Structure formats: C-alpha cells, structure tokens
Amino acid sequence: MERTGRLGTLKGNRLEGIALTTPGTLDEQDRVPFPSKKSQDPTAPAPKNLDPKPIRDRMMDRMRKVDPKQSERYRQRTGE
Amino acid sequence: MEPQRRRDPCNFGTGDILCGIETEFGIIRKDLEISDPVLESMELVRAYRETSFGIWAYDEEDPRADARGGRAERLAQDEEEEAFLQTDIRRGFSFRESKSDRILKNGARFYNDHTHPEYSTPECLTLRDMILFDRAGTEILREAVRLREAVVGQPGVLGLYRNNTDFHGHSYGCHENYLLPREMSFSEIVRGITPFLVARIILTGAGKVGQEGEDGIRSDGYQLSQRADFMETLTGVDTMQRRPLVNSRDEPHADRERYRRLHLICGDANMSEWQTAMKMGMTRLVLASLFVHPGKVPDLADPVAAIRSISRSRKGDVAVACEDGRMMTADGILSLYRERVDVVVRSEEDRWVVEEWDRALSDYRADSDRLGDRVDWVAKESLLGWACQEQRVVPGDPWLQSLDLAYHDIDPGEGLFWPLEEEGSMRRLTRPEDVRDACEHPPALGRAPIRSAILSRFGGEVREAGWERIAFSGGVTFDLPPYLETDAGKVRRLLDRIAGMDDPAHLEAIIREMNKEGGFDGANR
C-alpha cells in the first residue's frame, strides 16, 4: 500500500522512514520500534518547538500557579 | 578471578543484554509544613493493591559484594541506614513493614526504598518494553497517589516527583541495570564506558537549577544534569555517599559464574521518553561494542571533574582533558562511541537508536535548542526563560527551583512536562493503550513473565520471591535464569504449562522436558 498524506508518503506501515506505532501485535511493534523524524538540514533555522503562542500561554498559566516557596519546603532524605 | 574465555562475539548484540530501570520518586505532602517521607512512602505503596505478591527475598541481595574483588566490610551509608532502621523500629515498623514490598502483576517491583517510593521495571529484553514498562510505572504511581489521597480524604495533597534532588544536597537515584556476560571484566567495563557516561549527559540530562555537592550549594545558575553534582569518585560499591560513576556492586541477580549486572547510578531520571530510550539504547550498544571489540577509547584525565564541568558549562560544550593530553568535547566523545557501535547494530531497535544518535548530535552541533522536543534540559531551560522574561525573575529566585521541581511533578494537572508532551512539543514514544496494558501484564520475553505466571498460579504457596528465585512454603525453590534466547511463542507455551500445573515441585521437570524437546532452551544461554 502506498498513499501520500499531510505527513508524507505512506508505504505499508512506514511513512518514508518514519516508523509509525500502528496498532497491532507485539511482533509488529517490535519491527517498528518508535516514531522517528527525518534528518534536518543543519543550516535550517532551529525549530521553535516551544514558541507557538498557545503552548506558551498555557505553560505560563501553569507556571504562575507554582508556589514560589515549594522548593524551599521540599526536603527529602538521601536515597539509593 | 576473571574468566578468560570469551564467547563468540559475532553473534553478541543488545538483544543479549537484559535491562531494567529503578526509579526513586521524591514525595511530599503539600498540605503539611513538614512531611514524614517514611510514612508517606509506606502508605503510598500500601495503597496500591494490584499486586501479585508481597514478600521480597532479601536473602538474594548483597550490596557489599564488590566487583573489584572481595566484599566491603561496611558501606558509607550503613550508619545512616541503621539510624533510619532504629527510628522506624521506635515508631513500631518492622523492616518488612517499612519496605512494604509489592511485586506487581506486570513483573515490576514497587516498594519503599530509603524513604522514597521506588518502581523497578520488570527485566526487559527490548528497548520498546523498557520504555513501555518505565512509563507504566508513572501510571502506577499516579494510581497509587489517587488511592492514597482517597484514604486521606484530600485530593491533591500528595506530590510525587520523578527527579533526583531536593535542591538542599539530598539526592535519590534512577538506576540502570544491564546484565552482561561474566567474561567481561569489571575493569574493562569501567575503562571502556566511563568517557561515554561522562559525555552522554548532553543528550540525557534532565536539567537543574542551581548547584549542589561537595563544593557547595547554590540556587542560581543552570546545568544539564541533576546527578552530576553528586558523583564523587570513578568507581566504588557505595551508592548513598561517595557516589561512583560506575558502581562496583557485584550483585548479578543471576548465576554469578556466567553473568555480571552493571548497576549504573549516575544517570538522571528523565521525563522525556526519548531520553530514557536513548539513555538505555545507547548504553546497551556501547556495552555490546565493548564486548565485541574491546578496543581503546580515550581515557579522561579526571572523569568526575569532567562530568561536573560539562554539566555546569553553557550547553555542555566545554572541552575536557584526556590522559594523553588531548582536549575533547562531549559531542566529540559521543561521536567516537557512535562510530564504534556500528559493529553491533543488528536489530530494528539498534538502527533506530543510531539514527536518533546521529540526528541528535547533528542537531546539538547546529543549535542545542533543536533538541527541545526531546531533551529535558533544553525544554526546561526554555520554560525558565519564558518565566524570567514575563515575570522579571532574577537568578537565584526560589521560584525557579520550584518551577524545576514542578517540571518533574507526575500529576498531569500540575506537572510542567505533561502539557508539552500532550501538545506534541515533546515527543512521546509510547501509546497510552500499550502503557495501560503494561500496567497489568508482564513483558512477553525474559524471565519476568515466567515469574508472574508462577506467582499468579501458586501465590498462596510462595514464601518469598525475588528477581532470580522463588521459594515455596514447602521448601521447594525455583531458580529463574534470565531466559535470554527464548521467543514469545516458547515463553507462551511454558506459561500455559505453568497455568495447568498442580504442584510447583514439577516446575524443574517441565523446564527440563521442554529443553529436551528443543522448545525452551533459554535457560542455557
């Protein structure tokens, strides 16, 4: 099967080198371990993963709710 | 004495290295000025009832056995441990009550370890299982929190953090375990892997506001790794003090004539699934390559100083000194290792790891901000940057460390990481439905499903159970070898046989019979 969509060309359960985690058996999952991304052009501008305003606004709303004194109260015993 | 004979390296790969992760979580009652971490940790574990068995075989454990030879008389932490124990006894808790051990249906271990709730994944043979069962741990902890808060009667009062520090000099771990052939000597492993462990933090660091460790505590500044401050020596058997880059505990949880378990305590607890996958995936490839091709790698002049220096430098781009006088950067060291692992790339998972490794190094060199969709220290730094811009916060403001802490909060409604993942700003590798399944069922490969099947069938007759052995009340014991060579079909047939058994004394005979039939030979690897 081969079809082209928004993300690229779908060949079988692979999207041009992007391994899809499609529903299926464990064996199928083992053949396509994780989603991946195409190589980026090193000269291209850095992706602005955190730049879009909606996520920034959402994160600022959440960050403003964090108690500034929380880290001072946060005391743990040494672990391991 | 180290065995001399090396098995055929041509067939050795990452699929031969059983692995697992133990994560200690920070815990706090948000409604109390002072929390009792022992009580909260105990009660949290006890609240979780989806358990297959609850008596851990502590006889299997020997944290003083030293891979460098002999056995330590005392560990640096013994004094502190004994003080904890005495305090707990005075409060009416026995050792076992304090530990509150749970062996979960999915093969994981969940217990109170040194006042921290700890989730240890079941032993995994594939990277996919590793990530899936690690993520299942987060879901299990969330469910335990929900159950505990229901008992307390106050939703939202418990805070659970997947991090490694309280910012006041106390650290707790996220330990990696790799089961290796015994013929790999410990000294060879230490020498071969140390530069890699130092350098990998540019891709595996969780990020931290401030500085701790023996050279003082500061609340300003930002560094790549949460654990680098706490590394004090190259190798050693201690884990709570004088922490080593490579822990020498010789506790294989398997036949010690054939296996050694590399127990790494230097890694950060990551929120990013990609980082956990790469941390384990790259390390397994490096270990496999060291077995196959134990060639020379550049020795660092001072690995402990180097990991701190890289962690505390801007973007981790400082050069560190090698013994031969060369100066190398972390990405340069990782590139050398990346070339070396080509000889052991065999599976689809291996190829995924090396492709991601190449891409990540390329992105790091172009602009480390490119890693913001995969790497905690980059994503966290971006969030802190926004906070500083919008709220005009100055360095050292305690709010920044509170934001750092909040990034690691496992509560999906409170933690700063989760919206990033939900919106696709951070990559997620697992599917929620697979994680739900991994909360209830063990991996299909390795010994974890066999242990789970035995506990499910004979739980009432089991006296105690651990990673490598199950002891039944009647005196019968059953050893659990790692079962490295089995496939899912063979394991399934064994599980069916176990489900139909009447007497656990017949377990050994069934394994022998399946060995003769050629249907189940994993125990012989």
XYZ file of C-alpha atoms in Angstrom:
605
model
C 0.000 0.000 0.000
C 1.277 3.448 -0.809
C -0.501 6.757 -0.320
C 0.542 10.331 0.231
C -0.855 12.470 3.011
C -0.074 15.521 5.081
C 2.938 13.909 6.690
C 4.408 12.315 3.594
C 4.182 9.076 1.674
C 2.852 6.068 3.492
C 4.417 2.796 2.342
C 2.941 -0.141 4.229
C 3.117 0.997 7.804
C 6.125 3.238 7.267
C 5.995 6.905 6.492
C 9.135 7.453 4.446
C 11.448 6.274 7.160
C 9.187 7.424 9.947
C 8.220 4.318 11.883
C 4.581 4.511 12.866
C 3.402 2.954 16.092
C 0.320 1.497 14.490
C -1.994 -0.759 16.471
C -1.017 -4.358 16.040
C 0.647 -7.312 17.579
C 3.752 -7.172 19.701
C 5.769 -8.549 16.795
C 4.640 -5.753 14.525
C 5.502 -3.244 17.205
C 8.937 -4.776 17.554
C 9.628 -4.256 13.876
C 8.712 -0.575 14.102
C 10.032 0.410 17.499
C 9.470 4.119 17.727
C 8.352 7.096 15.727
C 11.266 8.897 14.211
C 11.952 12.129 12.375
C 13.721 12.867 9.148
C 17.128 14.436 9.324
C 17.032 18.164 9.486
C 19.104 20.446 7.352
C 21.765 21.708 9.767
C 21.673 25.111 8.098
C 17.911 25.473 8.579
C 16.705 27.681 11.430
C 16.153 25.900 14.727
C 12.651 24.519 15.143
C 10.612 26.609 17.548
C 9.163 23.730 19.463
C 8.122 25.845 22.405
C 7.479 29.075 20.582
C 3.879 28.881 19.401
C 1.877 31.283 21.494
C -0.893 28.854 22.598
C 1.524 26.483 24.308
C 3.495 29.374 25.747
C 0.331 30.905 27.206
C -0.778 27.556 28.567
C 2.602 26.940 30.148
C 2.759 30.424 31.651
C -0.682 29.888 33.204
C 0.542 26.682 34.760
C 3.863 28.137 35.872
C 2.196 31.091 37.587
C 0.300 28.611 39.761
C 3.514 27.045 41.086
C 4.126 28.065 44.678
C 7.433 30.011 44.690
C 8.263 28.567 48.106
C 7.651 24.960 47.092
C 11.331 24.182 46.514
C 12.297 25.618 49.886
C 9.797 23.358 51.654
C 10.762 20.365 49.558
C 13.081 18.295 51.771
C 13.942 14.684 51.031
C 16.220 12.132 52.606
C 19.167 10.826 50.647
C 18.061 7.843 48.603
C 19.556 4.952 46.551
C 39.392 -14.405 39.260
C 38.115 -13.114 35.923
C 37.150 -15.806 33.368
C 39.417 -15.728 30.317
C 37.331 -17.385 27.607
C 35.138 -15.057 25.612
C 32.052 -16.320 23.814
C 31.806 -15.812 20.061
C 31.370 -12.067 19.685
C 29.960 -12.375 16.178
C 26.524 -13.180 17.498
C 26.525 -10.892 20.507
C 24.272 -7.853 20.485
C 21.971 -5.658 22.504
C 19.312 -8.375 22.443
C 21.556 -10.411 24.735
C 21.607 -7.686 27.409
C 18.659 -7.906 29.773
C 17.983 -4.483 31.261
C 15.817 -2.563 33.665
C 15.429 0.790 35.418
C 14.807 1.548 39.086
C 13.355 4.991 39.792
C 13.074 6.544 43.229
C 10.469 9.283 43.403
C 10.502 12.332 45.625
C 7.414 12.513 47.828
C 5.829 15.328 49.809
C 2.534 16.196 51.487
C 1.645 19.572 50.047
C -0.803 20.327 52.871
C 1.769 19.902 55.644
C 4.638 22.182 56.541
C 6.786 19.130 57.362
C 6.179 15.763 55.703
C 7.140 12.359 57.074
C 8.633 10.718 53.962
C 8.842 7.258 55.558
C 5.178 7.193 56.432
C 4.050 8.784 53.191
C 6.180 6.449 51.114
C 4.980 3.357 53.005
C 1.341 4.337 52.838
C 1.570 5.207 49.156
C 2.938 1.762 48.291
C 0.409 0.012 50.512
C -2.452 1.912 48.898
C -1.703 0.208 45.586
C -3.482 -3.137 45.696
C -2.983 -4.502 42.163
C -0.304 -6.810 43.467
C 0.576 -10.400 42.767
C 2.833 -10.963 45.775
C 4.250 -9.086 48.755
C 7.227 -10.817 50.432
C 10.554 -9.926 48.855
C 13.506 -12.336 49.045
C 16.083 -10.107 50.722
C 18.477 -13.060 51.021
C 19.237 -12.541 47.319
C 20.630 -9.092 47.968
C 24.247 -8.404 48.814
C 25.068 -4.742 48.208
C 28.514 -5.112 49.809
C 29.852 -7.587 47.228
C 32.443 -5.669 45.242
C 33.175 -6.441 41.572
C 36.745 -5.203 42.108
C 37.246 -8.140 44.459
C 36.053 -9.150 47.899
C 33.313 -7.652 49.904
C 33.140 -4.294 51.684
C 33.149 -4.530 55.478
C 30.810 -1.595 55.704
C 29.222 0.789 53.270
C 29.443 4.516 53.797
C 25.680 4.597 54.106
C 25.436 1.882 56.771
C 25.432 4.354 59.634
C 22.619 6.371 58.091
C 20.718 3.207 57.213
C 20.976 1.861 60.749
C 19.767 5.195 62.108
C 16.743 5.044 59.789
C 16.048 1.481 60.885
C 16.218 2.362 64.576
C 13.890 5.309 64.033
C 11.437 3.116 62.189
C 11.569 0.449 64.895
C 10.866 3.099 67.542
C 7.836 4.092 65.508
C 6.650 0.497 65.539
C 7.544 -0.509 61.971
C 9.379 -3.750 61.321
C 11.914 -3.886 58.478
C 9.384 -5.576 56.191
C 6.588 -3.205 57.169
C 8.818 -0.270 56.374
C 9.766 -1.690 52.980
C 6.140 -2.587 52.149
C 7.289 -4.657 49.163
C 4.994 -5.299 46.256
C 5.666 -7.493 43.235
C 3.207 -6.190 40.689
C 1.209 -8.101 38.102
C 3.366 -6.631 35.348
C 6.520 -8.090 36.912
C 7.718 -4.797 38.402
C 8.785 -4.229 41.992
C 7.185 -1.374 43.935
C 8.369 -0.592 47.457
C 9.614 1.983 49.932
C 13.360 2.282 49.445
C 15.162 4.612 51.833
C 12.066 6.794 52.299
C 11.336 7.026 48.592
C 8.682 5.080 46.710
C 10.643 3.095 44.163
C 9.363 1.478 40.987
C 11.678 -1.069 39.366
C 10.626 -2.164 35.910
C 10.477 -5.876 35.175
C 13.548 -7.170 33.365
C 13.238 -6.288 29.668
C 14.915 -7.610 26.533
C 13.702 -4.987 24.090
C 14.005 -1.237 24.217
C 10.337 -0.920 23.419
C 9.430 -2.936 26.510
C 11.895 -0.913 28.556
C 10.165 2.362 27.725
C 6.695 0.894 27.973
C 7.209 -0.579 31.425
C 9.004 2.511 32.656
C 6.071 4.655 31.545
C 3.696 2.151 33.154
C 5.486 2.974 36.414
C 4.352 6.596 36.153
C 0.762 5.459 35.649
C 1.019 3.053 38.582
C 2.405 5.799 40.838
C -0.433 8.105 39.765
C -2.982 5.438 40.634
C -1.279 4.855 43.998
C -1.491 8.600 44.676
C -5.201 8.604 43.817
C -5.844 5.672 46.166
C -3.785 7.159 48.978
C -5.451 10.555 48.679
C -8.824 8.815 48.845
C -7.762 7.353 52.198
C -6.512 10.745 53.405
C -9.725 12.289 52.145
C -7.995 15.212 50.443
C -7.396 15.113 46.700
C -4.223 16.825 45.528
C -2.276 16.731 48.796
C 0.457 14.332 47.677
C 3.275 15.483 45.438
C 5.322 12.857 43.571
C 8.376 13.905 41.598
C 10.391 11.964 39.053
C 13.649 13.820 39.668
C 16.912 13.335 41.570
C 17.340 16.172 44.022
C 15.673 18.239 46.732
C 17.977 21.210 45.965
C 19.313 21.014 49.526
C 22.007 18.411 48.931
C 19.901 15.247 49.085
C 19.828 13.078 46.006
C 17.946 9.914 45.073
C 18.515 7.768 42.074
C 17.356 6.466 38.760
C 19.486 3.374 38.365
C 20.107 1.453 35.169
C 20.804 -2.266 35.110
C 22.444 -4.237 32.314
C 23.041 -7.991 32.580
C 26.356 -8.772 30.900
C 28.440 -11.880 30.265
C 30.716 -12.572 33.218
C 33.709 -12.804 30.920
C 33.589 -9.029 30.505
C 35.844 -7.955 33.337
C 34.694 -5.113 35.548
C 37.884 -3.135 34.955
C 37.395 -3.467 31.191
C 33.827 -2.179 31.519
C 34.860 0.773 33.694
C 37.628 1.789 31.343
C 35.506 1.356 28.257
C 32.342 3.069 29.365
C 33.464 5.951 31.599
C 34.066 8.602 28.893
C 30.708 7.711 27.366
C 28.881 8.111 30.696
C 30.506 11.492 31.205
C 29.668 12.690 27.690
C 26.146 11.296 27.332
C 24.657 13.939 29.650
C 24.425 16.389 26.744
C 21.680 14.096 25.399
C 20.397 12.520 28.618
C 20.484 15.325 31.202
C 17.245 16.321 32.915
C 18.444 19.863 33.698
C 18.762 21.509 37.107
C 18.508 24.995 38.527
C 21.372 25.568 40.965
C 24.306 23.551 42.165
C 24.860 21.034 44.974
C 27.549 18.655 46.004
C 30.752 18.791 47.971
C 31.716 22.189 46.546
C 28.696 23.933 47.996
C 25.025 24.624 47.377
C 23.819 27.469 45.176
C 20.340 28.301 43.984
C 21.391 30.236 40.899
C 22.703 29.003 37.575
C 21.530 26.155 35.385
C 23.183 22.876 34.494
C 22.499 19.910 32.247
C 22.403 17.068 34.760
C 20.662 16.532 38.092
C 23.120 13.861 39.222
C 26.495 15.184 38.082
C 26.924 17.236 41.276
C 26.648 14.064 43.340
C 29.279 11.978 41.542
C 32.388 11.883 43.713
C 34.559 9.013 42.535
C 35.195 6.848 39.478
C 34.157 3.533 40.934
C 33.060 2.113 44.258
C 30.491 -0.049 45.972
C 28.713 2.803 47.779
C 25.567 4.393 46.407
C 24.419 6.904 49.059
C 27.733 8.595 49.759
C 30.972 8.738 47.774
C 28.789 8.013 44.772
C 30.681 6.463 41.853
C 30.285 6.994 38.133
C 30.415 3.206 37.799
C 29.033 1.317 40.780
C 31.037 -1.809 41.598
C 28.263 -3.667 43.423
C 28.600 -7.296 42.358
C 25.047 -8.491 42.705
C 24.075 -10.081 39.391
C 20.645 -11.424 40.438
C 21.558 -14.376 38.213
C 24.208 -17.104 38.089
C 27.372 -15.223 39.103
C 29.572 -17.674 37.230
C 28.002 -16.540 33.989
C 26.706 -13.039 34.478
C 27.500 -9.708 35.977
C 24.999 -6.892 36.395
C 26.268 -3.447 35.585
C 24.463 -1.154 38.028
C 24.777 2.459 36.918
C 23.717 5.140 39.364
C 24.983 8.228 37.540
C 22.006 8.798 35.238
C 19.193 11.330 35.616
C 15.509 10.464 35.944
C 14.071 11.742 32.682
C 10.579 12.918 31.941
C 11.244 12.593 28.200
C 10.602 9.080 26.909
C 13.037 9.733 24.071
C 15.810 10.404 26.579
C 15.088 7.263 28.580
C 15.064 5.264 25.343
C 18.322 6.802 24.183
C 19.998 6.530 27.575
C 19.320 2.801 27.686
C 19.645 2.239 23.942
C 22.992 3.993 23.526
C 24.398 2.405 26.677
C 23.408 -1.114 25.582
C 25.036 -0.547 22.205
C 28.222 0.741 23.841
C 28.329 -2.257 26.183
C 27.758 -4.700 23.313
C 30.507 -2.996 21.295
C 32.898 -3.236 24.246
C 32.269 -6.973 24.376
C 32.719 -7.487 20.651
C 35.560 -5.077 20.093
C 37.230 -4.087 23.369
C 39.487 -1.530 21.713
C 40.947 1.541 23.252
C 38.848 4.603 23.959
C 40.274 7.931 25.148
C 40.770 7.874 28.916
C 39.674 11.052 30.646
C 42.220 12.633 32.965
C 39.597 13.239 35.680
C 36.166 11.804 34.817
C 34.443 13.145 37.956
C 35.665 16.675 37.324
C 34.767 16.245 33.652
C 31.111 15.338 34.226
C 30.659 18.303 36.547
C 32.436 20.595 34.162
C 30.286 19.532 31.213
C 27.096 19.660 33.273
C 27.799 23.155 34.565
C 29.082 24.642 31.322
C 26.888 26.598 28.976
C 25.141 23.963 26.791
C 27.691 21.336 27.834
C 30.168 22.490 25.205
C 33.317 22.733 27.326
C 36.349 20.622 26.360
C 37.683 18.181 28.954
C 41.178 16.781 29.263
C 42.141 13.254 28.205
C 45.054 11.386 29.748
C 47.006 11.663 26.505
C 46.778 15.456 26.683
C 44.031 15.897 24.104
C 41.073 18.122 24.885
C 37.695 16.714 23.812
C 34.132 17.953 23.946
C 31.216 15.756 24.952
C 29.823 15.637 21.415
C 33.273 14.648 20.123
C 33.425 11.781 22.622
C 29.900 10.656 21.730
C 30.855 10.693 18.034
C 33.760 8.332 18.710
C 31.453 5.935 20.532
C 28.832 6.269 17.810
C 31.346 5.040 15.226
C 32.357 2.130 17.442
C 28.830 0.763 17.884
C 28.277 0.124 14.167
C 29.722 -3.385 14.601
C 26.856 -4.413 16.896
C 23.895 -2.811 15.120
C 21.710 -5.808 14.300
C 18.069 -5.112 15.090
C 15.499 -2.544 14.036
C 15.746 -1.065 17.502
C 19.521 -0.748 17.182
C 19.069 1.079 13.892
C 16.524 3.404 15.465
C 18.992 4.240 18.238
C 21.923 5.002 15.915
C 19.745 7.077 13.591
C 18.471 9.098 16.525
C 22.006 9.328 17.904
C 23.302 10.774 14.615
C 20.396 13.160 14.317
C 20.703 14.354 17.909
C 24.430 15.055 17.586
C 23.815 16.901 14.343
C 21.075 18.987 15.970
C 23.178 19.620 19.065
C 26.056 20.937 16.966
C 23.824 23.136 14.836
C 21.905 24.573 17.780
C 21.153 22.720 21.011
C 17.691 24.363 21.063
C 16.811 21.911 18.282
C 16.728 19.226 20.965
C 13.873 20.995 22.751
C 11.376 18.398 21.530
C 13.372 15.509 23.017
C 15.679 16.625 25.791
C 14.536 17.702 29.249
C 17.383 20.109 29.979
C 16.662 22.036 26.785
C 12.862 22.105 27.224
C 13.132 23.066 30.893
C 15.574 25.862 30.105
C 13.101 27.264 27.566
C 10.322 27.284 30.161
C 12.569 29.002 32.688
C 13.481 31.561 30.035
C 9.812 32.397 29.490
C 9.271 32.723 33.221
C 12.241 35.073 33.551
C 11.091 37.197 30.616
C 7.479 37.545 31.699
C 7.866 37.772 35.451
C 11.217 39.586 35.595
C 12.686 36.976 37.878
C 16.300 37.352 38.949
C 18.796 34.464 39.150
C 18.567 32.695 42.488
C 14.854 33.397 42.920
C 13.405 30.294 44.650
C 10.540 30.282 42.142
C 12.958 28.983 39.509
C 13.840 25.929 41.566
C 10.140 25.483 42.291
C 9.494 25.517 38.535
C 12.291 22.999 38.085
C 10.604 20.774 40.682
C 7.194 21.272 39.045
C 8.598 20.092 35.703
C 9.028 16.657 37.336
C 5.639 16.524 39.101
C 3.939 13.336 37.858
C 0.462 14.849 38.313
C -0.840 15.511 34.775
C -2.789 18.506 36.065
C 0.171 20.113 37.842
C 3.425 18.969 36.233
C 5.027 21.271 33.679
C 6.207 18.458 31.421
C 2.815 16.964 30.596
C 1.279 19.830 28.574
C 4.436 19.878 26.451
C 4.034 16.196 25.681
C 0.276 16.473 25.204
C 0.657 19.342 22.719
C 3.375 17.471 20.817
C 6.119 19.891 21.826
C 7.882 16.934 23.451
C 7.970 13.627 21.620
C 6.155 10.665 23.040
C 7.210 7.159 22.008
C 4.592 5.011 23.719
C 0.898 4.679 23.030
C -1.459 5.104 26.021
C -3.239 1.823 25.311
C 0.071 -0.065 25.332
C 1.021 1.607 28.622
C -2.306 0.590 30.149
C -1.634 -2.980 29.076
C 1.881 -2.808 30.536
C 0.424 -1.833 33.913
C -1.380 -5.176 34.071
C 0.720 -7.649 32.114
C 4.440 -8.530 32.118
C 6.719 -8.362 29.071
C 6.432 -11.287 26.667
C 10.146 -12.144 26.840
C 12.739 -12.854 29.511
C 12.082 -14.221 32.969
C 9.544 -11.617 34.115
C 6.528 -13.352 32.514
C 7.610 -16.682 33.994
C 7.896 -15.200 37.493
C 4.490 -13.567 37.093
C 2.877 -16.792 35.915
C 4.279 -18.743 38.856
C 3.153 -16.111 41.369
C -0.252 -15.983 39.745
C -0.676 -19.770 39.843
C 0.968 -20.528 43.186
C 0.934 -17.205 45.073
C -0.647 -18.784 48.150
C 2.157 -21.336 48.372
C 5.063 -18.916 47.899
C 7.164 -17.994 50.931
C 9.164 -15.252 49.245
C 10.158 -14.145 45.760
C 12.854 -12.021 44.153
C 14.498 -11.348 40.823
C 16.211 -14.718 40.498
C 14.426 -17.130 42.793
C 11.027 -18.139 44.125
C 10.870 -20.029 47.423
C 7.767 -22.044 48.223
C 6.427 -22.684 51.712
C 7.023 -26.407 51.408
C 10.775 -25.919 50.976
C 10.923 -26.096 47.179
C 12.845 -23.292 45.481
C 12.793 -22.438 41.801
C 15.630 -20.518 40.171
C 14.760 -18.057 37.433
C 17.593 -17.825 34.902
C 17.429 -14.812 32.574
C 15.933 -16.798 29.652
C 17.731 -14.698 27.075
C 17.216 -16.816 23.984
C 13.549 -17.557 24.181
C 10.984 -16.118 21.838
C 7.481 -15.073 22.823
C 5.924 -18.290 21.456
C 8.177 -20.507 23.541
C 7.522 -18.469 26.656
C 3.790 -18.627 25.966
C 3.912 -22.432 25.849
C 5.709 -22.513 29.172
C 3.182 -20.157 30.718
C 0.377 -22.436 29.542
C 2.096 -25.380 31.197
C 2.507 -23.433 34.439
C -1.164 -22.423 34.422
C -2.121 -26.100 34.231
C 0.225 -27.335 36.971
C -0.899 -28.686 40.329
C 2.405 -28.754 42.182
C 5.285 -26.233 41.989
C 7.704 -29.091 42.605
C 7.118 -30.081 38.966
C 8.470 -26.787 37.582
C 12.038 -28.009 37.148
C 10.857 -31.173 35.420
C 8.741 -29.189 32.985
C 11.663 -26.931 32.076
C 13.903 -29.986 31.569
C 11.281 -31.656 29.424
C 10.880 -28.551 27.254
C 14.650 -28.301 26.925
C 14.801 -31.861 25.601
C 12.056 -31.099 23.136
C 14.088 -28.146 21.930
C 11.150 -25.927 22.662
C 12.589 -23.964 25.517
C 16.313 -23.616 25.717
C 16.661 -20.082 27.013
C 17.947 -21.158 30.401
C 21.119 -22.459 28.817
C 22.445 -19.213 27.403
